[in-house]
mmCIF file of C-alpha atoms and ligand atoms in Angstrom:
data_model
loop_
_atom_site.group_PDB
_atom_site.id
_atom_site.type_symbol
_atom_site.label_atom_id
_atom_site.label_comp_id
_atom_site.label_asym_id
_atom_site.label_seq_id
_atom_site.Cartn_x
_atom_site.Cartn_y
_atom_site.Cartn_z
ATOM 1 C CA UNK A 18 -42.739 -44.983 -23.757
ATOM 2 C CA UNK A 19 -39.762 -42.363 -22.667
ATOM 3 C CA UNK A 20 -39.771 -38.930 -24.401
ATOM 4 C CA UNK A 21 -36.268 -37.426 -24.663
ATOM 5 C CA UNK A 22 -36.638 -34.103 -23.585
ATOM 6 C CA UNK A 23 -32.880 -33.592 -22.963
ATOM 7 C CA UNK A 24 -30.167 -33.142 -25.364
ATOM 8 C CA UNK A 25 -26.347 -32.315 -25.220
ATOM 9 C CA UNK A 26 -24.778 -30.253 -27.987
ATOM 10 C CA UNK A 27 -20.605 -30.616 -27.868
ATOM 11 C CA UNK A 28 -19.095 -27.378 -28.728
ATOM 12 C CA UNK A 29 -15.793 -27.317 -27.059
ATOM 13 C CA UNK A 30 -13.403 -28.774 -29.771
ATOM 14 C CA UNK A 31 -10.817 -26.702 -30.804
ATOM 15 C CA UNK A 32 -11.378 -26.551 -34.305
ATOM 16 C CA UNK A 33 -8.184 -26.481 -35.864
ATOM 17 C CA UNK A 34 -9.597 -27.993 -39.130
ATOM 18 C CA UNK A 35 -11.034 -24.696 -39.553
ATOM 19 C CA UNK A 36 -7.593 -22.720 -38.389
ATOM 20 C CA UNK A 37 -6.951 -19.789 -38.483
ATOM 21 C CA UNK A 38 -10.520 -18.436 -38.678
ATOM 22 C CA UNK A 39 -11.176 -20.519 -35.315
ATOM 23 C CA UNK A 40 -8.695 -19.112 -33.543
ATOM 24 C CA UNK A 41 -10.346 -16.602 -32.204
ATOM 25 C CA UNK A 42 -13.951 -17.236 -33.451
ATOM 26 C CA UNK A 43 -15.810 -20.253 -32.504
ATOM 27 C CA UNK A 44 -16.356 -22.769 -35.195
ATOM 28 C CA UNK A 45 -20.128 -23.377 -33.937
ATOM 29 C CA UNK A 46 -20.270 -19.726 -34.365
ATOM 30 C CA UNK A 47 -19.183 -19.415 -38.001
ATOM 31 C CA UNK A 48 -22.236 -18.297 -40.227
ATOM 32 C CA UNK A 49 -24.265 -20.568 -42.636
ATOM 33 C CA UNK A 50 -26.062 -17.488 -44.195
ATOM 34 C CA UNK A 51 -27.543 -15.551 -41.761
ATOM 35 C CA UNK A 52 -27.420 -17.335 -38.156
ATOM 36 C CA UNK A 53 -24.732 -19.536 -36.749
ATOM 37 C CA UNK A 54 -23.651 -23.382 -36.912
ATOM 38 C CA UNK A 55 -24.994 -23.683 -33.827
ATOM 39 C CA UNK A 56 -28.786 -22.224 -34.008
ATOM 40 C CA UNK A 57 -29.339 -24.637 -36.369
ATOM 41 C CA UNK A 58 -28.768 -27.304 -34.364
ATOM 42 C CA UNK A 59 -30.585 -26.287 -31.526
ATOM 43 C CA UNK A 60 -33.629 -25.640 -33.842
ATOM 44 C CA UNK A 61 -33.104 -28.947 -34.721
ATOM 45 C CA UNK A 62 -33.209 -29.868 -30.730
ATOM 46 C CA UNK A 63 -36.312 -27.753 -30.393
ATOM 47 C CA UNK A 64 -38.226 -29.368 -33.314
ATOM 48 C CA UNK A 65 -37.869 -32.624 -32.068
ATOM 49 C CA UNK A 66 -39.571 -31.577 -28.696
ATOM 50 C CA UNK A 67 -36.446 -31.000 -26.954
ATOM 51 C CA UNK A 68 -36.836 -29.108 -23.492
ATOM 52 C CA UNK A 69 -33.704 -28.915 -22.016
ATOM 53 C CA UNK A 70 -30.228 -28.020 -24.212
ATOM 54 C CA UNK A 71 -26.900 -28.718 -22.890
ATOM 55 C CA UNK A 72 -24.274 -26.748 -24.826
ATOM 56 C CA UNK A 73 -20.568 -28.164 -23.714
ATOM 57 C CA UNK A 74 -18.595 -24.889 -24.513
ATOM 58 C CA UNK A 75 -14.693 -24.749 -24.022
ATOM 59 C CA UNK A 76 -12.077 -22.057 -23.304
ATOM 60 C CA UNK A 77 -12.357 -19.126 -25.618
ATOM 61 C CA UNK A 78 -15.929 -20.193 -26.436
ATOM 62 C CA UNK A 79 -17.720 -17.290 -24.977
ATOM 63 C CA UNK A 80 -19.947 -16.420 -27.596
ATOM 64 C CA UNK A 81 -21.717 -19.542 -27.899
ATOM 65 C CA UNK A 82 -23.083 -18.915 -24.347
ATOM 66 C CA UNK A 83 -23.457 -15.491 -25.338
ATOM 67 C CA UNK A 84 -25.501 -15.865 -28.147
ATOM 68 C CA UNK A 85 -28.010 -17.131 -26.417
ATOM 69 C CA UNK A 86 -28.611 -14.503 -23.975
ATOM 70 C CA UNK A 87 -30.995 -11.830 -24.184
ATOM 71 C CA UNK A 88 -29.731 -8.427 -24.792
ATOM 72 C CA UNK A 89 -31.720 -6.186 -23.212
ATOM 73 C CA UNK A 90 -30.280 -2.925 -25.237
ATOM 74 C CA UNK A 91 -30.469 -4.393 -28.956
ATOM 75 C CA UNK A 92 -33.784 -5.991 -28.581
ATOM 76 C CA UNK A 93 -34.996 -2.791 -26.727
ATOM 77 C CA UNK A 94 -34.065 -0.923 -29.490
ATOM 78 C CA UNK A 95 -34.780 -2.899 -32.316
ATOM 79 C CA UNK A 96 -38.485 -3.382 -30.504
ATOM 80 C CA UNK A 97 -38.795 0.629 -30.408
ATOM 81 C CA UNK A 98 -37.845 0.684 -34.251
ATOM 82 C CA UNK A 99 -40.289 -2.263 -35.141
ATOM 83 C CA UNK A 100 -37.348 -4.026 -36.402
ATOM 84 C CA UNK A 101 -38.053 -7.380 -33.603
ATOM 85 C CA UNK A 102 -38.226 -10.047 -36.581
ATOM 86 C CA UNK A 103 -34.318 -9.317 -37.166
ATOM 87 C CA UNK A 104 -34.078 -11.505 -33.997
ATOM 88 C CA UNK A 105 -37.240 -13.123 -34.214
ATOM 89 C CA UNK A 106 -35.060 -16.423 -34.693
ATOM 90 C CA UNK A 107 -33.421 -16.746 -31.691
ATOM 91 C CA UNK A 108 -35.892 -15.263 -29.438
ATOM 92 C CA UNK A 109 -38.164 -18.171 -30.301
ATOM 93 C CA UNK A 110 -35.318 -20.733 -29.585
ATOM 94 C CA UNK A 111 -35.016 -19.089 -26.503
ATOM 95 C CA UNK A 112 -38.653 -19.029 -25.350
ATOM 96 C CA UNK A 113 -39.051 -22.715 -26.319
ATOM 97 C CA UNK A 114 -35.898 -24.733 -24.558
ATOM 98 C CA UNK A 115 -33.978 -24.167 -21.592
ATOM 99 C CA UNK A 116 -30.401 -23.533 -22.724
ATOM 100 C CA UNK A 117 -27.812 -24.684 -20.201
ATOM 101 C CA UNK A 118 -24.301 -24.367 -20.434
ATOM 102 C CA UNK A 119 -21.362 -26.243 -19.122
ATOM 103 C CA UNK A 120 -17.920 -26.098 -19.404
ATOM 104 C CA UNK A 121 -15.116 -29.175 -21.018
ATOM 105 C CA UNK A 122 -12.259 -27.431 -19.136
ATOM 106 C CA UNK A 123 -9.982 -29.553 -21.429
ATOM 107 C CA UNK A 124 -10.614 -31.051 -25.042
ATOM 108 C CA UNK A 125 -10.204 -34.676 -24.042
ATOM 109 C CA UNK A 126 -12.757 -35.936 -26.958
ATOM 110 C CA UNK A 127 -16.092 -36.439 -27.855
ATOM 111 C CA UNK A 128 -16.361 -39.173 -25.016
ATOM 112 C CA UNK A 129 -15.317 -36.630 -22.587
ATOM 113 C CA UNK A 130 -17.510 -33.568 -23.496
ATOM 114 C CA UNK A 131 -20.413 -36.085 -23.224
ATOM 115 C CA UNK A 132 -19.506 -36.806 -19.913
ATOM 116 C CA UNK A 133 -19.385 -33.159 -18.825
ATOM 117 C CA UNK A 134 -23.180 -32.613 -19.131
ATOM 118 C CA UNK A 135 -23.521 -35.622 -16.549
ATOM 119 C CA UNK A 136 -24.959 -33.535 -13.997
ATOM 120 C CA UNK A 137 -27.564 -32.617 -16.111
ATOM 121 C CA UNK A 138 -28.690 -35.650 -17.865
ATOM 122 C CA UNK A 139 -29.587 -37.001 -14.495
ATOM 123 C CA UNK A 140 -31.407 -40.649 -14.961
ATOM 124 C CA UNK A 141 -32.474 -39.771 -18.179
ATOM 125 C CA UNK A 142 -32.044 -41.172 -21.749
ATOM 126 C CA UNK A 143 -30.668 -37.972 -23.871
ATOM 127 C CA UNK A 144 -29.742 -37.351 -27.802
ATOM 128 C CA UNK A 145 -26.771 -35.859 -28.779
ATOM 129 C CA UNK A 146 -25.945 -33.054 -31.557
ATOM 130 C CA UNK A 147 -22.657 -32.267 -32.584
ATOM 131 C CA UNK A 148 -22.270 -28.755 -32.675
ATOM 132 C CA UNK A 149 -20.736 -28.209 -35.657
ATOM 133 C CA UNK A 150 -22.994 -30.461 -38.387
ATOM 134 C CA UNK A 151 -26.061 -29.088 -39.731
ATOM 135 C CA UNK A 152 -28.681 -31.325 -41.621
ATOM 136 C CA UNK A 153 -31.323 -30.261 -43.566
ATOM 137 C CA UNK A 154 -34.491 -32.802 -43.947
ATOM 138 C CA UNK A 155 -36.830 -33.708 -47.112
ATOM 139 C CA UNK A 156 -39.881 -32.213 -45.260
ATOM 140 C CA UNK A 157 -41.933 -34.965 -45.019
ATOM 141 C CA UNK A 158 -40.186 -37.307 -42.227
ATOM 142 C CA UNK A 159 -39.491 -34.403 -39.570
ATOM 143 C CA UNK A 160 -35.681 -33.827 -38.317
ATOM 144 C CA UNK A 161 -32.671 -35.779 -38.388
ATOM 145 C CA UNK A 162 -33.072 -35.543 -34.458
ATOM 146 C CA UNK A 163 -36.783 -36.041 -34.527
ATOM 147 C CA UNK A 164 -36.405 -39.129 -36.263
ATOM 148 C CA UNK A 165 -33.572 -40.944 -34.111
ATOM 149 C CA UNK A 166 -36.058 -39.497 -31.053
ATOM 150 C CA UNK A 167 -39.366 -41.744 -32.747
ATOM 151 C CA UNK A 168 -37.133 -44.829 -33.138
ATOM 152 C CA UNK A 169 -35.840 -44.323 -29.823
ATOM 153 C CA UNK A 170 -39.562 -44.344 -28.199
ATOM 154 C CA UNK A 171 -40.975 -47.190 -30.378
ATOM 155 C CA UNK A 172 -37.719 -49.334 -29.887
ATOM 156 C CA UNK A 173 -36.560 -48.781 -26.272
ATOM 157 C CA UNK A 174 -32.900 -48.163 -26.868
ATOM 158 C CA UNK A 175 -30.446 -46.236 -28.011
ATOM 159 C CA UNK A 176 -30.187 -45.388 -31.767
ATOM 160 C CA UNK A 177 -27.820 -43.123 -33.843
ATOM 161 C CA UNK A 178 -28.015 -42.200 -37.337
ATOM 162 C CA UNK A 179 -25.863 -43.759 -39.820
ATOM 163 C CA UNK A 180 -24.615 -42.678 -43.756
ATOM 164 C CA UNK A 181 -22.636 -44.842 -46.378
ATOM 165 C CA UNK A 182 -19.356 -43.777 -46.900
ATOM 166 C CA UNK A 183 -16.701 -44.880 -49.631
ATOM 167 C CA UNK A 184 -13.960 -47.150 -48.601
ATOM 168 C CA UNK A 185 -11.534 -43.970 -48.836
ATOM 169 C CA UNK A 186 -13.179 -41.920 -46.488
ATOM 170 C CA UNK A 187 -13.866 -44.870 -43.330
ATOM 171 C CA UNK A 188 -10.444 -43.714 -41.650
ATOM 172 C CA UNK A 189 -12.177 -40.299 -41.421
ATOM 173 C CA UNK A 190 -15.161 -41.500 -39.218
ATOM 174 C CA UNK A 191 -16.968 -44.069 -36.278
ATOM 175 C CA UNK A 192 -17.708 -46.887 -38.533
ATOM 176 C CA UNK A 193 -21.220 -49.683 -37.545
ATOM 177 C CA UNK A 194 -21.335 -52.955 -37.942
ATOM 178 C CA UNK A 195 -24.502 -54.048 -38.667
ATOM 179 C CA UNK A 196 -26.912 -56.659 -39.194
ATOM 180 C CA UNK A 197 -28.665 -56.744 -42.505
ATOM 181 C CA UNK A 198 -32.235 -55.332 -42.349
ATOM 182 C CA UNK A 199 -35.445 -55.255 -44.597
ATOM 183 C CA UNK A 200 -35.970 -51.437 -43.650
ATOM 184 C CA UNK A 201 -33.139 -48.820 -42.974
ATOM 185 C CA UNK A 202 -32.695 -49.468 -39.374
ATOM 186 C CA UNK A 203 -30.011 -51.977 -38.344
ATOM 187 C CA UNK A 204 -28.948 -53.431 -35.110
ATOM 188 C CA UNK A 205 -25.776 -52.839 -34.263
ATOM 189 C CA UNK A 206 -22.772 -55.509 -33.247
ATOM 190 C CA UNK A 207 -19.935 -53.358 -32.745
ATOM 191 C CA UNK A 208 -18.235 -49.857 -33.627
ATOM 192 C CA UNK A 209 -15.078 -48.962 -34.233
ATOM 193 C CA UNK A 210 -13.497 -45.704 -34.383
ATOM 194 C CA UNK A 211 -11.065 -44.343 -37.541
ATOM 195 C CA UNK A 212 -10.643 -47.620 -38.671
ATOM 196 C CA UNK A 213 -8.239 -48.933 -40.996
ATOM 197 C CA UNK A 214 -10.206 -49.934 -43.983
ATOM 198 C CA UNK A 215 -9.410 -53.624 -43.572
ATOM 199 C CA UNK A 216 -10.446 -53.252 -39.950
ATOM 200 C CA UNK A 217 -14.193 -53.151 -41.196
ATOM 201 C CA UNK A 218 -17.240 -54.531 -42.336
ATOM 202 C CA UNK A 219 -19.453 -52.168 -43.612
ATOM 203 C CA UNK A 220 -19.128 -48.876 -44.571
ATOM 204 C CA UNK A 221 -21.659 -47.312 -42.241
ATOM 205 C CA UNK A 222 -20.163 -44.278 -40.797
ATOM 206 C CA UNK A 223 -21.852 -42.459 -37.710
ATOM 207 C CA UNK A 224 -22.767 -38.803 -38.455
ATOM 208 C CA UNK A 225 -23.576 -37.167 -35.511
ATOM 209 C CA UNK A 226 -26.742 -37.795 -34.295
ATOM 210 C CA UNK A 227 -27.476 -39.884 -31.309
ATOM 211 C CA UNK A 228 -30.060 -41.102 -28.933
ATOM 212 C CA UNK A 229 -28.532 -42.630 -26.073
ATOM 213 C CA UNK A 230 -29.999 -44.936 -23.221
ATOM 214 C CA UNK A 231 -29.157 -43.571 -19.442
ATOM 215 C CA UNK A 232 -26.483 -46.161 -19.148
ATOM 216 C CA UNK A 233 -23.857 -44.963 -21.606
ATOM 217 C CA UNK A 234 -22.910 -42.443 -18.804
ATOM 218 C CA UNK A 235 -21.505 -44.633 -16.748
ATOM 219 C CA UNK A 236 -19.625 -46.323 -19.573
ATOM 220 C CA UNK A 237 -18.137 -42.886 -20.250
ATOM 221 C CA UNK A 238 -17.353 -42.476 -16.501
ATOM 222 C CA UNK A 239 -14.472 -45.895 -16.964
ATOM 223 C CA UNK A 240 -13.553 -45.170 -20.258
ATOM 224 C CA UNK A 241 -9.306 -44.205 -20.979
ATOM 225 C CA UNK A 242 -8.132 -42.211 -23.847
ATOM 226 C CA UNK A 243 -7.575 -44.067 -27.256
ATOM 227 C CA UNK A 244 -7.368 -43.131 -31.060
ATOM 228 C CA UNK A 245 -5.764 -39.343 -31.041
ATOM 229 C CA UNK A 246 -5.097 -39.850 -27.636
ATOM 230 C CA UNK A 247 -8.656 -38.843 -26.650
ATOM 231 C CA UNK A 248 -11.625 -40.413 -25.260
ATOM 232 C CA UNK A 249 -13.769 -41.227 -27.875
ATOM 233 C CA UNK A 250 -17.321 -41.475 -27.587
ATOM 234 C CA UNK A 251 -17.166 -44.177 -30.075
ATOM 235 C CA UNK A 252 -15.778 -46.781 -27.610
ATOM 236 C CA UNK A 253 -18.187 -46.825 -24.822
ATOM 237 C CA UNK A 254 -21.033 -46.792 -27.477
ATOM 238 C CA UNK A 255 -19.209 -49.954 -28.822
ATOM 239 C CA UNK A 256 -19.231 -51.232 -25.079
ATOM 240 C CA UNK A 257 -23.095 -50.279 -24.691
ATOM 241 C CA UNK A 258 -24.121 -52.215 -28.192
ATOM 242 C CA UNK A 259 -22.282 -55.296 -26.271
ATOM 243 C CA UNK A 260 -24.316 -55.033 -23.442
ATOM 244 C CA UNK A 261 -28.272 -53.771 -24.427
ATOM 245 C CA UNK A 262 -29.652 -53.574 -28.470
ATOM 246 C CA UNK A 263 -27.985 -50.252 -30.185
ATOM 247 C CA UNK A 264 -29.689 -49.532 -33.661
ATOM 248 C CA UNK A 265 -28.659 -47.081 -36.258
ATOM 249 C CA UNK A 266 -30.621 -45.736 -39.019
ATOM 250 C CA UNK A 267 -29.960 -44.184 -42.412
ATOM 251 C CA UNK A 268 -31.412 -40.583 -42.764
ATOM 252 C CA UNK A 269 -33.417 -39.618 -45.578
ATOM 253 C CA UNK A 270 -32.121 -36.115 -45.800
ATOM 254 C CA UNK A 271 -28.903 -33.866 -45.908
ATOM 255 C CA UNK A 272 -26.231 -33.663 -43.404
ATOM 256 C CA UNK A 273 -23.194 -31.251 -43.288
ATOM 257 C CA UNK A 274 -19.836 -31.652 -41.566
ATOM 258 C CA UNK A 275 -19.648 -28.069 -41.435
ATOM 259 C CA UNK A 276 -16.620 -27.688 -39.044
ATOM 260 C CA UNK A 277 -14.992 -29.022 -42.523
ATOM 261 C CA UNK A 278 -14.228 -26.248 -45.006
ATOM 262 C CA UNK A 279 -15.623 -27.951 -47.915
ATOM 263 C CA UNK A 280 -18.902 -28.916 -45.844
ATOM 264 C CA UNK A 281 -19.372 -25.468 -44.865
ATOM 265 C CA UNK A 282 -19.329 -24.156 -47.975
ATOM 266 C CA UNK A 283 -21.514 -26.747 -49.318
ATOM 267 C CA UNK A 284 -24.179 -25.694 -46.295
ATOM 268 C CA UNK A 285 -23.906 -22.071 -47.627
ATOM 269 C CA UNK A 286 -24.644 -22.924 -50.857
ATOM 270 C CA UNK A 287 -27.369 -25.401 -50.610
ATOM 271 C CA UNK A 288 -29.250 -23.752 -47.790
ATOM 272 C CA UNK A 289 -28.544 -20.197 -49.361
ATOM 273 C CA UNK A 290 -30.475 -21.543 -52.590
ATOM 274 C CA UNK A 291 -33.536 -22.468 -50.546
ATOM 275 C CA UNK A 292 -33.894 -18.628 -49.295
ATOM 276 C CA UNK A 293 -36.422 -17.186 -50.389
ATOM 277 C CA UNK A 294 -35.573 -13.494 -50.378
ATOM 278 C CA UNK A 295 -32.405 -13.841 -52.973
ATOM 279 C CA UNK A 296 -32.422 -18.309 -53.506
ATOM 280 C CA UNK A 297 -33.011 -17.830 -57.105
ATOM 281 C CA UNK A 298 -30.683 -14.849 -57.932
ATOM 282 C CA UNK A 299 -28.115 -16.871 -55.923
ATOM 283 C CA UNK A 300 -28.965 -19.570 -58.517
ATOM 284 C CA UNK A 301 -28.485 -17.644 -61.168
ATOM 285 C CA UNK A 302 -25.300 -16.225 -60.073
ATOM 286 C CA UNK A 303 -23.985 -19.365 -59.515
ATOM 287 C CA UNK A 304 -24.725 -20.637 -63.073
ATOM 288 C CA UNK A 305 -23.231 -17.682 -64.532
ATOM 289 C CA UNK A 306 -20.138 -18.143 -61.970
ATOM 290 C CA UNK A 307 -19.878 -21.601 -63.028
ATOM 291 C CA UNK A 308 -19.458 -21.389 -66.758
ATOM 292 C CA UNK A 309 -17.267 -18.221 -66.580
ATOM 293 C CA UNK A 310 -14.139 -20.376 -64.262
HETATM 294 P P1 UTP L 1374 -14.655 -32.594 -33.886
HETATM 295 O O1 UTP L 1374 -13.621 -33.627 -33.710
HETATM 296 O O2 UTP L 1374 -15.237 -32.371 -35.232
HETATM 297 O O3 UTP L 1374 -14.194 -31.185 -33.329
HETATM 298 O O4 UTP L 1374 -15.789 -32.866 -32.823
HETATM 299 P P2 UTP L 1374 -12.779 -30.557 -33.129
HETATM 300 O O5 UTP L 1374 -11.939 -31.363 -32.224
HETATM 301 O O6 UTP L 1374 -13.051 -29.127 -32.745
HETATM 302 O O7 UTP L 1374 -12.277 -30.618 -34.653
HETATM 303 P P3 UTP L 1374 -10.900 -30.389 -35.344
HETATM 304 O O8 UTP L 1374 -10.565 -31.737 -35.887
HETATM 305 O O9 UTP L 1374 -9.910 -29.875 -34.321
HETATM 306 O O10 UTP L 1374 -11.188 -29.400 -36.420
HETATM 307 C C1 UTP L 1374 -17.178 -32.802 -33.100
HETATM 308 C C2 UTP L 1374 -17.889 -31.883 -32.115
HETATM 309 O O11 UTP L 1374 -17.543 -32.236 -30.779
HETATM 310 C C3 UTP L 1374 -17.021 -31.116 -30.069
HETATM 311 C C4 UTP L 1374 -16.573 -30.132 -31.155
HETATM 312 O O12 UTP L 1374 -16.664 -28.780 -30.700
HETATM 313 C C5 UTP L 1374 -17.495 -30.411 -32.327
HETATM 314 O O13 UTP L 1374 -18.647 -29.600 -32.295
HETATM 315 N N1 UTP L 1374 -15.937 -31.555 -29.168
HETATM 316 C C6 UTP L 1374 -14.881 -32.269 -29.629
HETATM 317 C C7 UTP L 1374 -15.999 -31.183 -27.833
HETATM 318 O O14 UTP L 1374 -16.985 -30.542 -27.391
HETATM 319 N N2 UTP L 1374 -14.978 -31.536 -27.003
HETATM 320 C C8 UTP L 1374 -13.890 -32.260 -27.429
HETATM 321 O O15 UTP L 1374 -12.995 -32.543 -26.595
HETATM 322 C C9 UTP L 1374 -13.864 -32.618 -28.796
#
């Protein structure tokens, strides 16, 4: 049985669905609350016994490395005032996972950034994060991540997580085939990526969330720019599904495309109504709100 104790976190897109706040500001970096895109995914790395992070950052992307960082004058001060728990958060990330950061020099695609953290992954099987979706889980079943990481040990191969989508929205996404399945976890026969919707056969859309055997790597390493002109990650999955079993599996929880405006400010609400300082004068404020437009 492999643990994955590695995972990759793309976060060197450009972001111009999110212009012109991300022109200067890292979309990972925008806030959902309190902390940024990105420390929720890596606490989502972390809980699913993650060791080793690779963030793929970009040009202009500085503060996603720097985040991470310590800073030695804030936390010394904050320490001498007794205020540590303000960054109680991220100092726990930190202590838990190594964070490692590499650099896309160029936005080629999703297929691409994957490739960057090559030297990393080594021999090993890895999950992937992208670093701008944020899920949110029932508390029972652990993770989106930890999840995908279980099916991945009891199965062997690669899996990645899978939602239904309307027939509208399959240009938008990687869309599964799949065979039919008495549980939610389907083998895959093929992927496709922004399809046409008569180019498909099911409306099971990949959201983000992969665990990958070793093997996709080199895959990646032969693979050309397609759709957008990029190289799509989607492709050499496809390629890998030919060639060893690829499952996907429905999630039982919440996920957010939250380098989308509307998904971000569907994060902020729904994970702003779980706080508990101020979650129920939010609620309040936003039944008030929503009788008075
Ligand atoms: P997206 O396609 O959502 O990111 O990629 P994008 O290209 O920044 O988005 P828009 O369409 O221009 O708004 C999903 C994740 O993959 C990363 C992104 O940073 C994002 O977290 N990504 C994408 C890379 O790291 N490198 C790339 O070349 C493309």
């Amino acid at each position: 049985m492999t643990k994955i104790k590695k995972a990759l976190i793309p976060a060197a897109g450009l972001g111009t669905r999110f212009l012109p706040a991300t022109k200067t500001v890292p979309k990972e970096m925008l806030t959902i609350v309190d902390a940024p895109i990105i420390l929720y995914v890596v606490e989502e790395a972390i809980q699913a016994g993650i060791e080793d992070i690779i963030l793929i950052a970009g040009r202009g992307k500085y503060a996603i490395e720097d985040f991470f960082d310590s800073s030695y004058e804030l936390e010394d001060k904050l320490a001498k005032e007794g205020h540590t728990h303000m960054l109680e958060r991220l100092i726990k990330v930190r202590d838990k996972a190594n964070i490692i950061s590499i650099r896309q020099k160029h936005a080629l695609g999703l297929g691409h950034a994957v490739l960057c953290g090559a030297p990393v992954i080594g021999d090993d099987p890895f999950a992937v994060l992208l670093g701008d979706e944020i899920t949110t889980d029932d508390g029972k079943t652990g993770s989106l991540t930890s999840q995908l990481c279980r099916t991945f040990e009891e199965k062997g191969h690669s899996v990645v997580s899978v939602m239904e989508v309307e027939d509208k929205d399959v240009s938008r996404y990687g869309i599964a085939d799949v065979e039919d399945s008495a549980d939610n976890c389907y083998r895959v026969r093929s992927l496709i990526e922004k399809p046409k919707p008569e180019e498909i056969k099911s409306r099971w859309a990949l959201t983000g969330r992969y665990v990958f055997e070793n093997s996709l790597l080199s895959l990646l390493k032969e693979a050309r720019p397609t759709v957008n002109k990029e190289i799509q990650l989607t492709d050499s999955m496809n390629l890998l599904a030919q060639n060893s079993p690829m499952w996907a599996s429905s999630f039982s929880g919440t996920r957010y495309d939250a380098g989308d405006k509307l998904g971000y400010l569907k994060a902020n609400v729904e994970i702003a109504l779980k706080n508990s300082e101020f979650g129920a004068e939010f609620k309040k404020y936003l039944q008030e709100v929503s009788q008075r437009l």
